[in-house]
Amino acid sequence: MSFENWAAFAAASTILLVIPGPTILLVVSYALGQGWRTALPMAVGVALGDFTAMTLSMLGIGALLAASATVFTVLKVIGACYLIYLGVKLFRAGGALKAEPRTDAVSAAKMMAHAWLVTALNPKSITFFVAFLPQFLDRHADFWPQMLIFETTFLALAFANAFGYALIAARARNVVRNPKAIRIFNRTGGTLLVGAGIAGLSTAWSLVKAGHSVSIVEQGPIPNPLAASGDHHRIIRRAYRAGTGYGRLITEAYDAWDEMWADLGESHLDARGFLCISREPGDEAEEYREGLEEGNFPFELLDPAAAVERWPFLEPGSFRYAYFSTEGGALHCRRIASGLSAWLRANGANVYEHSKVVEVDAEAGRITLAGGETMQADRIVVTAGAWVLKLFPELGGELKTYRTALAYVEPPADLRVAWETAPVILDVGGVTDGYMIPLTRGAGMKFGSGLHKVPTSDADRNRAPVPGEGEVIRNLFSPPIARIAEYRVTEVVTCAYTFTADEKFLAHERGKCLVVSACSGHGYKFGAAVGRRVAKAVGDGDVGGLKKWLRAEVA
């Protein structure tokens, strides 16, 4: 190997290494949060990760070189084209270094392992080395000495680069750990999400998986107890009125949740099925049954005697029939929000809590926070839930905000076991518009009724429960729930939602901003699927297709 060839390799490697990527983002994030002590373990982890990926790549290249000089030449040409493609893609994407301090206390060994995993287990690393290294290999020279020289050179440079980034970030942490200064330090670009409810978190999750640079801003903590996604649990169910289209979208919803559970490493769905009780001809429970029949979705129909025998908390003689479906259960919202927030941080997204957005400049792609700081992005997705009209008051003709409350109760002692094994109750029939979630995974038993919601001009107004409010909600459930006065109210929580007139979901595009309101009192169950669909629209620009899907106008 000539000195000129080695020097060219070293120079090219240096240029490539200093360009920030996911590995350097991780190094800087740890250094900003924890200082100079992170420099050595992170640099060692990066070097080990590059050693792993580079060795695997070199062994594959060596095998090709030994097998066929022609194949090696073809690989070299393809690799050159791939490197050009990466350069063009990087230039057009406006990539960003988004550095948020990591303050989670971990040992040096765990930091090193984290850096190794991020560097070594990224399939793009091996692909890159396979494209990069053949440009400098001499197929007429002995392969193994070249491999040793190239790997030693690259690993030394990679170690020095990571170590240098860590020291610089640690030195500057007193300046850049201030949120305003961090935003000055960061380049603009990527996708910015406003609102970390289920739609925002799921969209961020899908965007990160697709390779986008993502930041998400939430006005409160995650989960936010004032938001619709901040309660203990929400119902998922197949049943919808005939002709709405949402019943068949549940198939996609389940698929999206399964994908999320795989990424989070655990499921937050208690799949206990759902129960509906019809008390009057044409009531909502009967309409849901007709929707299941229209879609040929299975359910079990029970007469009153059989239903009371199976679920002894029902009052005999108070209803016409009941039916049960296995396609339903309870989604544990707080656990989902906490899990997604942790996953996003671990996978390179910026997550900003307690950062209230007061203005969105859709044309400029800029948001302003309550403290006066600004953030800029190539694309903004607003999933602000009940607060969306404060940012986009022009949507007041399509969206209306409501305030409601939910009662948590303790059932009679002799019925506790029956409730612990009961399905969620989607509808109690009549005009109650009432649902119930039993005792599940440590969360309390909940009563909620559509009769209790009232319009509000401000999602922050009247959020404290009124004395006796829980008992008012509870009493709406008799009939068909027997002995209702024995259900002791333990807690009352308020909630705010946006609704459309037809209870369909909404998307609105203006400038660089996409506003999504997937609520209307039934949106949580679609949260993971909404996130995947919104992320797809951000990627391919098909907002029209997104709108049709949100309205359940396409299968």
Coordinates of N, CA and C in Angstrom, one line a residue, residues 96-249:
A96 N -30.1 17.3 10.9 CA -29.9 18.1 12.0 C -29.2 17.3 13.1
L97 N -28.4 18.0 13.9 CA -27.9 17.5 15.1 C -28.7 18.0 16.3
K98 N -29.6 17.2 16.8 CA -30.5 17.6 17.9 C -30.0 17.0 19.2
A99 N -29.3 17.8 20.0 CA -28.6 17.3 21.2 C -29.4 17.7 22.4
E100 N -30.0 16.7 23.1 CA -30.7 16.9 24.4 C -29.9 16.2 25.5
P101 N -29.6 16.9 26.6 CA -28.8 16.3 27.6 C -29.5 15.0 28.2
R102 N -28.7 14.0 28.4 CA -29.1 12.8 29.0 C -28.7 12.8 30.4
T103 N -29.6 12.9 31.4 CA -29.3 13.0 32.8 C -29.5 11.7 33.5
D104 N -29.9 10.6 32.8 CA -30.2 9.3 33.4 C -28.8 8.7 33.9
A105 N -28.7 8.5 35.2 CA -27.5 8.0 35.8 C -27.2 6.6 35.4
V106 N -26.1 6.4 34.6 CA -25.7 5.0 34.2 C -24.2 4.8 34.5
S107 N -23.8 3.6 34.6 CA -22.4 3.3 34.8 C -21.6 3.5 33.5
A108 N -20.2 3.6 33.7 CA -19.4 3.7 32.5 C -19.5 2.5 31.6
A109 N -19.7 1.3 32.2 CA -19.9 0.1 31.4 C -21.1 0.2 30.5
K110 N -22.2 0.7 31.1 CA -23.5 0.8 30.4 C -23.4 1.8 29.3
M111 N -22.7 2.9 29.6 CA -22.5 3.9 28.5 C -21.7 3.4 27.4
M112 N -20.7 2.6 27.7 CA -19.9 2.0 26.6 C -20.7 1.0 25.8
A113 N -21.5 0.2 26.5 CA -22.3 -0.8 25.8 C -23.4 -0.1 24.9
H114 N -23.9 1.0 25.4 CA -24.9 1.8 24.6 C -24.3 2.3 23.4
A115 N -23.1 2.9 23.5 CA -22.4 3.4 22.3 C -22.1 2.3 21.3
W116 N -21.6 1.2 21.9 CA -21.3 0.0 21.0 C -22.5 -0.5 20.2
L117 N -23.7 -0.6 20.9 CA -24.9 -1.1 20.3 C -25.3 -0.1 19.2
V118 N -25.4 1.2 19.5 CA -25.8 2.1 18.5 C -24.9 2.1 17.3
T119 N -23.6 2.0 17.5 CA -22.7 2.0 16.4 C -22.6 0.7 15.6
A120 N -22.6 -0.4 16.3 CA -22.3 -1.7 15.7 C -23.6 -2.3 15.1
L121 N -24.7 -2.1 15.7 CA -25.9 -2.9 15.3 C -26.8 -2.1 14.3
N122 N -26.3 -1.0 13.8 CA -27.0 -0.2 12.8 C -26.6 -0.9 11.4
P123 N -27.6 -1.5 10.7 CA -27.3 -2.1 9.4 C -26.7 -1.1 8.4
K124 N -27.0 0.2 8.6 CA -26.4 1.1 7.6 C -24.9 1.3 7.8
S125 N -24.4 1.0 9.0 CA -22.9 1.0 9.2 C -22.2 0.0 8.3
I126 N -22.7 -1.2 8.3 CA -22.1 -2.3 7.5 C -22.2 -1.9 6.1
T127 N -23.4 -1.5 5.7 CA -23.6 -1.1 4.3 C -22.7 0.0 3.8
F128 N -22.5 1.0 4.7 CA -21.6 2.1 4.4 C -20.1 1.6 4.2
F129 N -19.7 0.7 5.1 CA -18.3 0.2 5.1 C -18.1 -0.6 3.8
V130 N -19.1 -1.4 3.4 CA -19.0 -2.2 2.2 C -18.8 -1.3 1.0
A131 N -19.5 -0.1 1.0 CA -19.4 0.8 -0.1 C -18.1 1.6 0.0
F132 N -17.6 2.0 1.2 CA -16.5 2.9 1.3 C -15.2 2.2 1.2
L133 N -15.0 1.1 1.8 CA -13.6 0.5 1.8 C -13.1 0.0 0.5
P134 N -13.9 -0.5 -0.4 CA -13.4 -0.9 -1.7 C -12.8 0.2 -2.5
Q135 N -13.1 1.5 -2.2 CA -12.6 2.6 -3.0 C -11.0 2.7 -2.7
F136 N -10.5 2.1 -1.7 CA -9.1 2.3 -1.3 C -8.3 0.9 -1.3
L137 N -9.0 -0.2 -1.5 CA -8.3 -1.5 -1.5 C -7.6 -1.7 -2.8
D138 N -6.4 -2.2 -2.7 CA -5.7 -2.6 -3.9 C -5.8 -4.1 -4.1
R139 N -6.6 -4.5 -5.1 CA -6.9 -5.9 -5.3 C -5.6 -6.8 -5.7
H140 N -4.6 -6.1 -6.1 CA -3.3 -6.8 -6.4 C -2.4 -7.0 -5.2
A141 N -2.7 -6.3 -4.1 CA -1.9 -6.4 -2.9 C -2.5 -7.4 -1.9
D142 N -1.7 -7.9 -1.0 CA -2.2 -8.8 0.0 C -3.3 -8.1 0.8
F143 N -4.4 -8.8 1.0 CA -5.6 -8.3 1.6 C -5.4 -8.0 3.1
W144 N -4.9 -9.0 3.8 CA -4.9 -8.9 5.3 C -4.0 -7.8 5.9
P145 N -2.9 -7.4 5.3 CA -2.2 -6.2 5.8 C -3.0 -5.0 5.6
Q146 N -3.6 -4.9 4.4 CA -4.5 -3.7 4.1 C -5.6 -3.6 5.1
M147 N -6.2 -4.7 5.4 CA -7.3 -4.7 6.4 C -6.8 -4.2 7.8
L148 N -5.7 -4.7 8.2 CA -5.1 -4.3 9.5 C -4.8 -2.8 9.5
I149 N -4.2 -2.3 8.4 CA -3.9 -0.9 8.4 C -5.1 0.0 8.4
F150 N -6.1 -0.3 7.5 CA -7.3 0.5 7.4 C -8.1 0.5 8.7
E151 N -8.2 -0.7 9.3 CA -9.0 -0.8 10.5 C -8.3 0.0 11.6
T152 N -7.0 -0.2 11.8 CA -6.3 0.5 12.8 C -6.4 2.0 12.7
T153 N -6.3 2.5 11.4 CA -6.4 3.9 11.1 C -7.8 4.4 11.4
F154 N -8.8 3.7 11.0 CA -10.2 4.2 11.1 C -10.6 4.2 12.6
L155 N -10.2 3.2 13.3 CA -10.6 3.1 14.7 C -9.9 4.1 15.6
A156 N -8.6 4.4 15.3 CA -7.9 5.5 16.0 C -8.6 6.8 15.7
L157 N -9.0 7.1 14.5 CA -9.7 8.3 14.2 C -11.1 8.4 14.8
A158 N -11.8 7.3 14.8 CA -13.1 7.2 15.4 C -13.1 7.5 16.9
F159 N -12.1 6.9 17.5 CA -11.9 7.1 19.0 C -11.6 8.6 19.2
A160 N -10.7 9.1 18.5 CA -10.3 10.5 18.7 C -11.5 11.5 18.4
N161 N -12.3 11.2 17.4 CA -13.4 12.0 17.0 C -14.5 12.0 18.1
A162 N -14.8 10.8 18.6 CA -15.8 10.7 19.6 C -15.4 11.3 20.9
F163 N -14.1 11.1 21.3 CA -13.5 11.6 22.5 C -13.5 13.2 22.4
G164 N -13.2 13.7 21.3 CA -13.1 15.1 21.1 C -14.5 15.7 21.2
Y165 N -15.5 15.1 20.5 CA -16.9 15.6 20.7 C -17.3 15.6 22.1
A166 N -17.0 14.5 22.8 CA -17.5 14.5 24.2 C -16.8 15.5 25.1
L167 N -15.5 15.8 24.9 CA -14.9 16.8 25.7 C -15.4 18.2 25.4
I168 N -15.6 18.5 24.1 CA -16.1 19.8 23.7 C -17.5 20.0 24.3
A169 N -18.4 19.0 24.2 CA -19.7 19.1 24.7 C -19.7 19.2 26.3
A170 N -18.8 18.5 26.9 CA -18.7 18.6 28.4 C -18.2 19.9 28.8
R171 N -17.3 20.5 28.1 CA -16.7 21.8 28.4 C -17.8 22.9 28.2
A172 N -18.7 22.7 27.3 CA -19.7 23.7 27.0 C -21.0 23.4 27.7
R173 N -21.1 22.4 28.5 CA -22.4 22.0 29.0 C -23.0 23.1 29.9
N174 N -22.2 23.9 30.6 CA -22.8 25.0 31.4 C -23.5 26.0 30.6
V175 N -23.1 26.1 29.3 CA -23.8 27.0 28.4 C -25.0 26.3 27.7
V176 N -24.7 25.1 27.0 CA -25.7 24.5 26.2 C -26.7 23.7 26.9
R177 N -26.6 23.5 28.2 CA -27.6 22.7 28.8 C -28.9 23.6 29.1
N178 N -28.7 24.9 28.9 CA -29.9 25.8 28.9 C -30.7 25.5 27.6
P179 N -32.0 25.3 27.8 CA -32.8 24.9 26.6 C -32.7 25.9 25.5
K180 N -32.7 27.2 25.8 CA -32.6 28.2 24.7 C -31.3 28.1 24.0
A181 N -30.2 27.9 24.7 CA -28.9 27.8 24.1 C -28.8 26.5 23.3
I182 N -29.4 25.4 23.8 CA -29.4 24.2 23.0 C -30.0 24.4 21.6
R183 N -31.1 25.1 21.6 CA -31.8 25.4 20.3 C -30.9 26.2 19.4
I184 N -30.1 27.1 20.0 CA -29.1 27.9 19.1 C -28.0 27.0 18.6
F185 N -27.6 26.1 19.5 CA -26.5 25.1 19.1 C -27.0 24.2 18.0
N186 N -28.2 23.7 18.1 CA -28.7 22.8 17.1 C -29.0 23.5 15.8
R187 N -28.8 22.7 14.7 CA -29.2 23.2 13.4 C -30.7 23.0 13.3
T188 N -31.4 23.8 12.5 CA -32.8 23.6 12.3 C -33.0 22.5 11.3
G189 N -34.1 21.9 11.3 CA -34.4 20.8 10.4 C -35.2 19.7 11.1
G190 N -35.5 18.7 10.3 CA -36.3 17.6 10.8 C -37.7 17.9 11.0
T191 N -38.4 17.0 11.8 CA -39.8 17.2 12.1 C -40.0 17.5 13.6
L192 N -40.9 18.5 13.8 CA -41.2 18.9 15.2 C -42.7 18.6 15.5
L193 N -42.9 17.9 16.6 CA -44.3 17.6 17.0 C -44.7 18.4 18.2
V194 N -45.9 19.0 18.2 CA -46.4 19.8 19.2 C -47.5 19.0 19.9
G195 N -47.3 18.5 21.1 CA -48.3 17.7 21.9 C -47.9 16.3 21.9
A196 N -47.7 15.8 23.2 CA -47.2 14.4 23.4 C -48.3 13.5 24.0
G197 N -49.5 13.7 23.4 CA -50.5 12.7 23.7 C -50.2 11.4 22.8
I198 N -51.2 10.6 22.7 CA -51.0 9.3 22.0 C -50.7 9.6 20.5
A199 N -51.4 10.5 19.9 CA -51.2 10.8 18.5 C -49.8 11.3 18.2
G200 N -49.3 12.3 19.1 CA -48.0 12.9 18.9 C -46.9 11.9 19.2
L201 N -47.0 11.1 20.3 CA -46.0 10.1 20.6 C -45.9 9.0 19.6
S202 N -47.1 8.6 19.1 CA -47.1 7.5 18.1 C -46.5 8.0 16.8
T203 N -46.8 9.3 16.4 CA -46.2 9.8 15.2 C -44.7 9.9 15.3
A204 N -44.3 10.4 16.4 CA -42.8 10.5 16.7 C -42.2 9.2 16.6
W205 N -42.8 8.2 17.2 CA -42.3 6.8 17.1 C -42.1 6.3 15.7
S206 N -43.2 6.5 14.9 CA -43.1 6.1 13.5 C -42.1 6.8 12.7
L207 N -42.0 8.1 12.9 CA -41.0 9.0 12.2 C -39.6 8.5 12.5
V208 N -39.3 8.3 13.8 CA -38.0 7.9 14.2 C -37.6 6.5 13.5
K209 N -38.6 5.6 13.5 CA -38.4 4.3 12.8 C -38.1 4.5 11.3
A210 N -38.6 5.5 10.7 CA -38.4 5.8 9.3 C -37.2 6.6 9.0
G211 N -36.4 6.9 10.1 CA -35.1 7.6 9.9 C -35.2 9.1 10.0
H212 N -36.3 9.7 10.4 CA -36.4 11.2 10.5 C -35.7 11.7 11.8
S213 N -35.3 12.9 11.7 CA -34.8 13.7 12.9 C -36.1 14.3 13.6
V214 N -36.3 13.9 14.8 CA -37.6 14.2 15.5 C -37.4 14.9 16.8
S215 N -38.2 16.0 17.0 CA -38.3 16.6 18.4 C -39.8 16.7 18.7
I216 N -40.1 16.4 20.0 CA -41.5 16.5 20.4 C -41.6 17.4 21.6
V217 N -42.6 18.3 21.6 CA -42.7 19.3 22.7 C -44.0 19.1 23.4
E218 N -44.0 19.1 24.7 CA -45.2 18.9 25.5 C -45.3 19.9 26.6
Q219 N -46.5 20.5 26.7 CA -46.7 21.6 27.7 C -46.6 21.2 29.1
G220 N -46.9 19.9 29.4 CA -46.8 19.4 30.8 C -45.8 18.3 30.9
P221 N -46.0 17.4 31.9 CA -45.2 16.2 31.9 C -45.7 15.2 31.0
I222 N -45.0 14.1 30.8 CA -45.4 13.0 30.0 C -45.4 11.7 30.9
P223 N -46.6 11.1 31.1 CA -47.9 11.5 30.6 C -48.5 12.8 31.3
N224 N -49.3 13.5 30.6 CA -49.9 14.7 31.1 C -51.3 14.4 31.7
P225 N -51.5 14.5 33.1 CA -52.7 14.1 33.7 C -53.9 14.9 33.2
L226 N -53.7 16.1 32.6 CA -54.8 16.9 32.2 C -55.3 16.6 30.8
A227 N -54.5 15.8 30.1 CA -54.8 15.4 28.7 C -55.6 14.1 28.6
A228 N -56.3 14.0 27.4 CA -57.1 12.8 27.2 C -56.2 11.5 27.3
S229 N -55.0 11.6 26.9 CA -54.1 10.5 26.9 C -53.4 10.2 28.3
G230 N -53.7 11.1 29.3 CA -53.1 11.0 30.5 C -53.8 10.2 31.6
D231 N -55.0 9.7 31.3 CA -55.7 8.9 32.3 C -55.1 7.5 32.3
H232 N -55.6 6.6 33.2 CA -55.1 5.3 33.4 C -55.3 4.4 32.2
H233 N -56.6 4.4 31.6 CA -56.9 3.5 30.6 C -58.0 4.0 29.7
R234 N -58.0 3.4 28.5 CA -59.0 3.7 27.5 C -59.5 2.4 26.8
I235 N -60.7 2.4 26.3 CA -61.2 1.2 25.7 C -60.8 1.0 24.2
I236 N -60.5 -0.2 23.8 CA -60.4 -0.6 22.4 C -61.5 -1.6 22.2
R237 N -62.2 -1.5 21.0 CA -63.3 -2.4 20.7 C -63.5 -2.3 19.2
R238 N -64.1 -3.4 18.7 CA -64.4 -3.6 17.3 C -65.7 -2.8 17.0
A239 N -66.6 -2.7 17.9 CA -68.0 -2.3 17.6 C -68.1 -0.8 17.3
Y240 N -68.7 -0.6 16.1 CA -69.1 0.8 15.7 C -70.4 0.7 15.0
R241 N -71.1 1.8 14.9 CA -72.3 1.8 14.1 C -72.1 1.4 12.7
A242 N -73.1 0.8 12.1 CA -73.0 0.4 10.7 C -72.8 1.6 9.8
G243 N -71.9 1.4 8.8 CA -71.7 2.4 7.8 C -70.6 3.4 8.2
T244 N -70.0 3.4 9.4 CA -69.0 4.4 9.7 C -67.7 4.1 9.2
G245 N -67.3 2.8 9.0 CA -66.0 2.4 8.5 C -65.0 2.2 9.6
Y246 N -65.2 2.7 10.8 CA -64.1 2.6 11.8 C -64.0 1.2 12.3
G247 N -65.1 0.4 12.3 CA -65.0 -1.0 12.7 C -63.9 -1.8 12.0
R248 N -63.9 -1.6 10.7 CA -62.9 -2.4 10.0 C -61.5 -1.8 10.1
L249 N -61.3 -0.5 10.5 CA -60.0 0.0 10.8 C -59.4 -0.6 12.1

